Amino acid sequence: MKTGLTILQLSFCLSLIVVVSLSMGMRPETCDHYECPTYEMAESRNGYEIRVYKSAVWMSTGPITAPSMTEASKTGFQRLFRYIQGDNKSKTKMNMTAPVITQKPPGKSVYTVSFYLPKKNQQNPPLADDLHVQTWKPTYVAMRQFSGYVTDDIAKKEAAALMDSLKNTKWKVHIEQSKGKSPEYLVAGYSPPFQTTARVNEILVPFTM
C-alpha cells in the first residue's frame, strides 16, 4: 500500500496543471516539463487573462458524487491515473500531461474531472468503460490565478472576483451574452493535495465571441 501511495503521490506532483488547448502558442510556466495545451494571449491585466484556445481532446470521468470539490478531484484523478497506466480497453500507457480540470455544473452536486490527452493519442484515444472522450471546440477563456487549497466556496469566491475584475470590459459583455451573468466555471489545479505551500490554481470561464 505504501508503495502504491508513493507512486500516486509522485504522479500527482507531475499532474495538476491548467488550460484548455492549442497546438502552437504560449503555455503556463508550470508546463515547462510536461506536455500541455498552449494558447494565444488576447489580453493580460491585473486580476485576469483572456486566452484563446484551439480544439483539444480530453478524457473525462462520469459524474462524481462527493462532499467537496477537493474529494471529487482526488477521486477523479485516481481513476484517470489508472487510465494512463494502461487501465483502458487497448491497454495503452500514456505520459502524464497537464491539466487536470474539475467542473461542477451550476445547481448540481456532482463533479466531472478531465485529463488532457497527449497529442499522439488525440486522434485515436484509448477508450475505457467508465470514462468518455470530450472534444473541446476552439474558445476564448477568461482566467484568474489564485493560491491555497480549493473548496467549493473558495471557487465561487474566485469566480466572482474574476467577473468583477472584468467589469466595464468588452470581455464581460461577451461572457454575459454567450454564458449569462453567472457563467459556469472550471477549476484547474497545479499542485498535488499534499503540497501545503506555494499552491497554484486557476479559475477558467470559457465563452464565445
Short mmCIF file of the C-alpha atoms (twelve columns), coordinates in Angstrom:
data_MODEL
# 
_entry.id   MODEL 
# 
loop_
_atom_site.group_PDB 
_atom_site.id 
_atom_site.type_symbol 
_atom_site.label_atom_id 
_atom_site.label_alt_id 
_atom_site.label_comp_id 
_atom_site.label_asym_id 
_atom_site.label_seq_id 
_atom_site.Cartn_x 
_atom_site.Cartn_y 
_atom_site.Cartn_z 
_atom_site.pdbx_PDB_model_num 
ATOM 1   C CA . MET A 1   0.000   0.000  0.000   1 
ATOM 2   C CA . LYS A 2   2.792   2.460  0.846   1 
ATOM 3   C CA . THR A 3   4.481   1.809  -2.497  1 
ATOM 4   C CA . GLY A 4   1.250   2.369  -4.393  1 
ATOM 5   C CA . LEU A 5   0.535   5.551  -2.431  1 
ATOM 6   C CA . THR A 6   4.040   6.845  -3.081  1 
ATOM 7   C CA . ILE A 7   3.677   6.260  -6.828  1 
ATOM 8   C CA . LEU A 8   0.334   8.058  -6.809  1 
ATOM 9   C CA . GLN A 9   1.749   10.984 -4.860  1 
ATOM 10  C CA . LEU A 10  4.723   11.310 -7.182  1 
ATOM 11  C CA . SER A 11  2.452   11.191 -10.195 1 
ATOM 12  C CA . PHE A 12  0.208   13.814 -8.657  1 
ATOM 13  C CA . CYS A 13  3.243   16.113 -8.464  1 
ATOM 14  C CA . LEU A 14  3.570   15.795 -12.238 1 
ATOM 15  C CA . SER A 15  -0.060  16.393 -12.976 1 
ATOM 16  C CA . LEU A 16  -2.421  19.067 -11.890 1 
ATOM 17  C CA . ILE A 17  -1.719  21.856 -14.348 1 
ATOM 18  C CA . VAL A 18  -4.114  24.079 -16.234 1 
ATOM 19  C CA . VAL A 19  -5.625  25.271 -19.532 1 
ATOM 20  C CA . VAL A 20  -7.768  24.191 -22.362 1 
ATOM 21  C CA . SER A 21  -5.823  23.795 -25.626 1 
ATOM 22  C CA . LEU A 22  -3.934  24.973 -28.659 1 
ATOM 23  C CA . SER A 23  -1.301  23.364 -30.835 1 
ATOM 24  C CA . MET A 24  1.001   26.385 -31.216 1 
ATOM 25  C CA . GLY A 25  1.447   29.325 -28.857 1 
ATOM 26  C CA . MET A 26  2.045   30.204 -25.230 1 
ATOM 27  C CA . ARG A 27  1.991   27.873 -22.244 1 
ATOM 28  C CA . PRO A 28  1.833   28.483 -18.476 1 
ATOM 29  C CA . GLU A 29  5.308   28.463 -16.908 1 
ATOM 30  C CA . THR A 30  4.378   25.377 -14.892 1 
ATOM 31  C CA . CYS A 31  4.101   23.391 -18.137 1 
ATOM 32  C CA . ASP A 32  7.819   23.630 -18.898 1 
ATOM 33  C CA . HIS A 33  8.469   19.952 -18.110 1 
ATOM 34  C CA . TYR A 34  5.191   18.409 -19.273 1 
ATOM 35  C CA . GLU A 35  3.111   18.231 -22.410 1 
ATOM 36  C CA . CYS A 36  0.146   20.538 -22.137 1 
ATOM 37  C CA . PRO A 37  -2.124  22.670 -24.327 1 
ATOM 38  C CA . THR A 38  -0.933  26.066 -25.474 1 
ATOM 39  C CA . TYR A 39  -2.798  29.280 -26.123 1 
ATOM 40  C CA . GLU A 40  -2.639  32.743 -27.611 1 
ATOM 41  C CA . MET A 41  -2.891  35.674 -25.212 1 
ATOM 42  C CA . ALA A 42  -5.650  38.113 -26.120 1 
ATOM 43  C CA . GLU A 43  -5.214  40.350 -23.072 1 
ATOM 44  C CA . SER A 44  -3.446  40.312 -19.698 1 
ATOM 45  C CA . ARG A 45  -4.487  42.719 -16.946 1 
ATOM 46  C CA . ASN A 46  -4.359  42.933 -13.176 1 
ATOM 47  C CA . GLY A 47  -6.726  40.206 -11.982 1 
ATOM 48  C CA . TYR A 48  -7.362  38.373 -15.241 1 
ATOM 49  C CA . GLU A 49  -6.088  36.992 -18.520 1 
ATOM 50  C CA . ILE A 50  -8.013  36.335 -21.723 1 
ATOM 51  C CA . ARG A 51  -6.635  33.304 -23.536 1 
ATOM 52  C CA . VAL A 52  -7.654  31.897 -26.922 1 
ATOM 53  C CA . TYR A 53  -7.592  28.110 -27.198 1 
ATOM 54  C CA . LYS A 54  -7.943  25.810 -30.201 1 
ATOM 55  C CA . SER A 55  -9.687  22.436 -30.097 1 
ATOM 56  C CA . ALA A 56  -8.275  19.613 -27.982 1 
ATOM 57  C CA . VAL A 57  -9.283  16.148 -26.840 1 
ATOM 58  C CA . TRP A 58  -9.837  15.266 -23.182 1 
ATOM 59  C CA . MET A 59  -10.741 12.137 -21.259 1 
ATOM 60  C CA . SER A 60  -13.402 12.734 -18.624 1 
ATOM 61  C CA . THR A 61  -14.961 10.846 -15.759 1 
ATOM 62  C CA . GLY A 62  -18.659 10.361 -15.398 1 
ATOM 63  C CA . PRO A 63  -20.474 12.376 -12.719 1 
ATOM 64  C CA . ILE A 64  -18.718 12.026 -9.349  1 
ATOM 65  C CA . THR A 65  -20.813 12.495 -6.219  1 
ATOM 66  C CA . ALA A 66  -18.591 13.838 -3.449  1 
ATOM 67  C CA . PRO A 67  -18.903 16.097 -0.397  1 
ATOM 68  C CA . SER A 68  -16.457 18.641 -1.815  1 
ATOM 69  C CA . MET A 69  -14.515 19.677 -4.882  1 
ATOM 70  C CA . THR A 70  -11.303 18.535 -3.168  1 
ATOM 71  C CA . GLU A 71  -12.579 14.993 -2.704  1 
ATOM 72  C CA . ALA A 72  -14.048 14.852 -6.199  1 
ATOM 73  C CA . SER A 73  -10.744 15.986 -7.714  1 
ATOM 74  C CA . LYS A 74  -8.838  13.283 -5.832  1 
ATOM 75  C CA . THR A 75  -11.302 10.571 -6.870  1 
ATOM 76  C CA . GLY A 76  -11.291 11.660 -10.496 1 
ATOM 77  C CA . PHE A 77  -7.519  11.908 -10.675 1 
ATOM 78  C CA . GLN A 78  -7.049  8.427  -9.231  1 
ATOM 79  C CA . ARG A 79  -9.271  6.970  -11.950 1 
ATOM 80  C CA . LEU A 80  -7.558  8.967  -14.708 1 
ATOM 81  C CA . PHE A 81  -4.133  7.971  -13.385 1 
ATOM 82  C CA . ARG A 82  -5.084  4.291  -13.662 1 
ATOM 83  C CA . TYR A 83  -6.320  5.033  -17.186 1 
ATOM 84  C CA . ILE A 84  -2.963  6.390  -18.383 1 
ATOM 85  C CA . GLN A 85  -1.183  3.496  -16.678 1 
ATOM 86  C CA . GLY A 86  -2.991  1.099  -19.023 1 
ATOM 87  C CA . ASP A 87  -6.391  0.561  -17.383 1 
ATOM 88  C CA . ASN A 88  -8.192  1.037  -20.691 1 
ATOM 89  C CA . LYS A 89  -9.543  -1.250 -23.424 1 
ATOM 90  C CA . SER A 90  -6.369  -1.215 -25.516 1 
ATOM 91  C CA . LYS A 91  -4.006  -1.419 -22.502 1 
ATOM 92  C CA . THR A 92  -2.264  1.703  -23.809 1 
ATOM 93  C CA . LYS A 93  0.070   3.557  -21.459 1 
ATOM 94  C CA . MET A 94  0.386   7.312  -21.762 1 
ATOM 95  C CA . ASN A 95  2.611   10.003 -20.324 1 
ATOM 96  C CA . MET A 96  1.346   12.338 -17.646 1 
ATOM 97  C CA . THR A 97  0.231   15.661 -19.102 1 
ATOM 98  C CA . ALA A 98  -1.430  18.776 -17.846 1 
ATOM 99  C CA . PRO A 99  -4.026  19.830 -16.960 1 
ATOM 100 C CA . VAL A 100 -6.499  18.023 -14.758 1 
ATOM 101 C CA . ILE A 101 -9.654  20.134 -14.551 1 
ATOM 102 C CA . THR A 102 -12.627 19.835 -12.198 1 
ATOM 103 C CA . GLN A 103 -16.051 21.049 -13.277 1 
ATOM 104 C CA . LYS A 104 -19.276 21.402 -11.272 1 
ATOM 105 C CA . PRO A 105 -22.418 22.217 -13.258 1 
ATOM 106 C CA . PRO A 106 -24.498 25.003 -11.662 1 
ATOM 107 C CA . GLY A 107 -27.186 23.758 -9.315  1 
ATOM 108 C CA . LYS A 108 -25.892 20.191 -9.242  1 
ATOM 109 C CA . SER A 109 -23.988 18.304 -6.520  1 
ATOM 110 C CA . VAL A 110 -21.795 16.258 -8.861  1 
ATOM 111 C CA . TYR A 111 -18.414 16.879 -10.457 1 
ATOM 112 C CA . THR A 112 -16.572 15.909 -13.647 1 
ATOM 113 C CA . VAL A 113 -12.779 15.579 -13.749 1 
ATOM 114 C CA . SER A 114 -10.968 15.792 -17.103 1 
ATOM 115 C CA . PHE A 115 -7.452  14.915 -18.269 1 
ATOM 116 C CA . TYR A 116 -5.743  16.470 -21.302 1 
ATOM 117 C CA . LEU A 117 -4.750  13.653 -23.650 1 
ATOM 118 C CA . PRO A 118 -1.229  13.551 -25.135 1 
ATOM 119 C CA . LYS A 119 -1.210  14.830 -28.710 1 
ATOM 120 C CA . LYS A 120 -0.166  11.456 -30.120 1 
ATOM 121 C CA . ASN A 121 -3.276  9.887  -28.563 1 
ATOM 122 C CA . GLN A 122 -5.792  12.562 -29.522 1 
ATOM 123 C CA . GLN A 123 -6.603  11.145 -32.962 1 
ATOM 124 C CA . ASN A 124 -7.404  7.702  -31.558 1 
ATOM 125 C CA . PRO A 125 -7.979  7.975  -27.792 1 
ATOM 126 C CA . PRO A 126 -7.860  4.698  -25.836 1 
ATOM 127 C CA . LEU A 127 -11.361 4.008  -24.506 1 
ATOM 128 C CA . ALA A 128 -12.493 2.890  -21.057 1 
ATOM 129 C CA . ASP A 129 -15.911 1.748  -19.845 1 
ATOM 130 C CA . ASP A 130 -16.315 4.406  -17.143 1 
ATOM 131 C CA . LEU A 131 -14.670 7.306  -18.993 1 
ATOM 132 C CA . HIS A 132 -15.697 9.282  -22.046 1 
ATOM 133 C CA . VAL A 133 -13.935 11.380 -24.675 1 
ATOM 134 C CA . GLN A 134 -14.657 15.094 -24.923 1 
ATOM 135 C CA . THR A 135 -13.528 17.264 -27.814 1 
ATOM 136 C CA . TRP A 136 -13.383 20.876 -26.780 1 
ATOM 137 C CA . LYS A 137 -14.013 23.335 -29.582 1 
ATOM 138 C CA . PRO A 138 -11.933 26.485 -30.096 1 
ATOM 139 C CA . THR A 139 -12.900 29.047 -27.475 1 
ATOM 140 C CA . TYR A 140 -11.999 32.123 -25.508 1 
ATOM 141 C CA . VAL A 141 -11.273 31.654 -21.807 1 
ATOM 142 C CA . ALA A 142 -11.147 34.230 -19.023 1 
ATOM 143 C CA . MET A 143 -8.669  33.191 -16.311 1 
ATOM 144 C CA . ARG A 144 -7.834  34.200 -12.745 1 
ATOM 145 C CA . GLN A 145 -4.999  32.593 -10.771 1 
ATOM 146 C CA . PHE A 146 -5.088  32.035 -7.004  1 
ATOM 147 C CA . SER A 147 -3.351  30.017 -4.289  1 
ATOM 148 C CA . GLY A 148 -4.224  27.653 -1.449  1 
ATOM 149 C CA . TYR A 149 -6.496  24.635 -1.249  1 
ATOM 150 C CA . VAL A 150 -9.672  24.785 -3.332  1 
ATOM 151 C CA . THR A 151 -13.098 24.339 -1.803  1 
ATOM 152 C CA . ASP A 152 -16.465 24.981 -3.427  1 
ATOM 153 C CA . ASP A 153 -16.838 28.244 -1.504  1 
ATOM 154 C CA . ILE A 154 -13.364 29.441 -2.492  1 
ATOM 155 C CA . ALA A 155 -14.001 28.542 -6.124  1 
ATOM 156 C CA . LYS A 156 -17.238 30.554 -6.095  1 
ATOM 157 C CA . LYS A 157 -15.444 33.483 -4.466  1 
ATOM 158 C CA . GLU A 158 -12.617 33.436 -7.038  1 
ATOM 159 C CA . ALA A 159 -15.075 33.111 -9.931  1 
ATOM 160 C CA . ALA A 160 -16.945 36.158 -8.611  1 
ATOM 161 C CA . ALA A 161 -13.641 38.058 -8.277  1 
ATOM 162 C CA . LEU A 162 -12.778 37.155 -11.870 1 
ATOM 163 C CA . MET A 163 -16.075 38.507 -13.130 1 
ATOM 164 C CA . ASP A 164 -15.657 41.643 -11.020 1 
ATOM 165 C CA . SER A 165 -12.188 42.256 -12.498 1 
ATOM 166 C CA . LEU A 166 -13.774 42.129 -15.958 1 
ATOM 167 C CA . LYS A 167 -16.261 44.868 -15.104 1 
ATOM 168 C CA . ASN A 168 -16.589 47.542 -17.787 1 
ATOM 169 C CA . THR A 169 -14.657 45.463 -20.335 1 
ATOM 170 C CA . LYS A 170 -15.825 44.073 -23.656 1 
ATOM 171 C CA . TRP A 171 -14.963 40.607 -22.331 1 
ATOM 172 C CA . LYS A 172 -17.664 40.699 -19.656 1 
ATOM 173 C CA . VAL A 173 -20.206 41.763 -22.265 1 
ATOM 174 C CA . HIS A 174 -19.299 38.782 -24.455 1 
ATOM 175 C CA . ILE A 175 -19.336 36.388 -21.477 1 
ATOM 176 C CA . GLU A 176 -22.786 37.517 -20.387 1 
ATOM 177 C CA . GLN A 177 -24.117 37.403 -23.944 1 
ATOM 178 C CA . SER A 178 -22.882 33.836 -24.519 1 
ATOM 179 C CA . LYS A 179 -22.989 32.352 -20.997 1 
ATOM 180 C CA . GLY A 180 -25.220 34.565 -18.862 1 
ATOM 181 C CA . LYS A 181 -24.470 36.699 -15.798 1 
ATOM 182 C CA . SER A 182 -23.495 33.670 -13.669 1 
ATOM 183 C CA . PRO A 183 -21.397 31.628 -16.118 1 
ATOM 184 C CA . GLU A 184 -20.199 28.112 -15.467 1 
ATOM 185 C CA . TYR A 185 -16.532 27.935 -14.473 1 
ATOM 186 C CA . LEU A 186 -13.809 25.285 -14.422 1 
ATOM 187 C CA . VAL A 187 -11.183 24.817 -11.716 1 
ATOM 188 C CA . ALA A 188 -7.665  23.768 -12.658 1 
ATOM 189 C CA . GLY A 189 -5.103  22.908 -10.002 1 
ATOM 190 C CA . TYR A 190 -1.352  22.940 -10.493 1 
ATOM 191 C CA . SER A 191 -0.439  21.393 -7.126  1 
ATOM 192 C CA . PRO A 192 -0.883  17.949 -5.524  1 
ATOM 193 C CA . PRO A 193 -3.122  17.848 -2.416  1 
ATOM 194 C CA . PHE A 194 -0.220  17.098 -0.044  1 
ATOM 195 C CA . GLN A 195 1.702   20.229 -1.110  1 
ATOM 196 C CA . THR A 196 0.958   22.724 1.661   1 
ATOM 197 C CA . THR A 197 2.704   25.843 0.353   1 
ATOM 198 C CA . ALA A 198 3.002   27.727 -2.944  1 
ATOM 199 C CA . ARG A 199 -0.129  26.109 -4.320  1 
ATOM 200 C CA . VAL A 200 -1.335  27.382 -7.711  1 
ATOM 201 C CA . ASN A 201 -4.871  27.142 -9.105  1 
ATOM 202 C CA . GLU A 202 -6.856  28.817 -11.851 1 
ATOM 203 C CA . ILE A 203 -10.492 29.668 -12.426 1 
ATOM 204 C CA . LEU A 204 -11.434 29.345 -16.103 1 
ATOM 205 C CA . VAL A 205 -14.586 30.776 -17.685 1 
ATOM 206 C CA . PRO A 206 -14.974 29.688 -21.334 1 
ATOM 207 C CA . PHE A 207 -17.025 31.945 -23.618 1 
ATOM 208 C CA . THR A 208 -17.644 32.724 -27.271 1 
ATOM 209 C CA . MET A 209 -17.191 35.957 -29.202 1 
# 
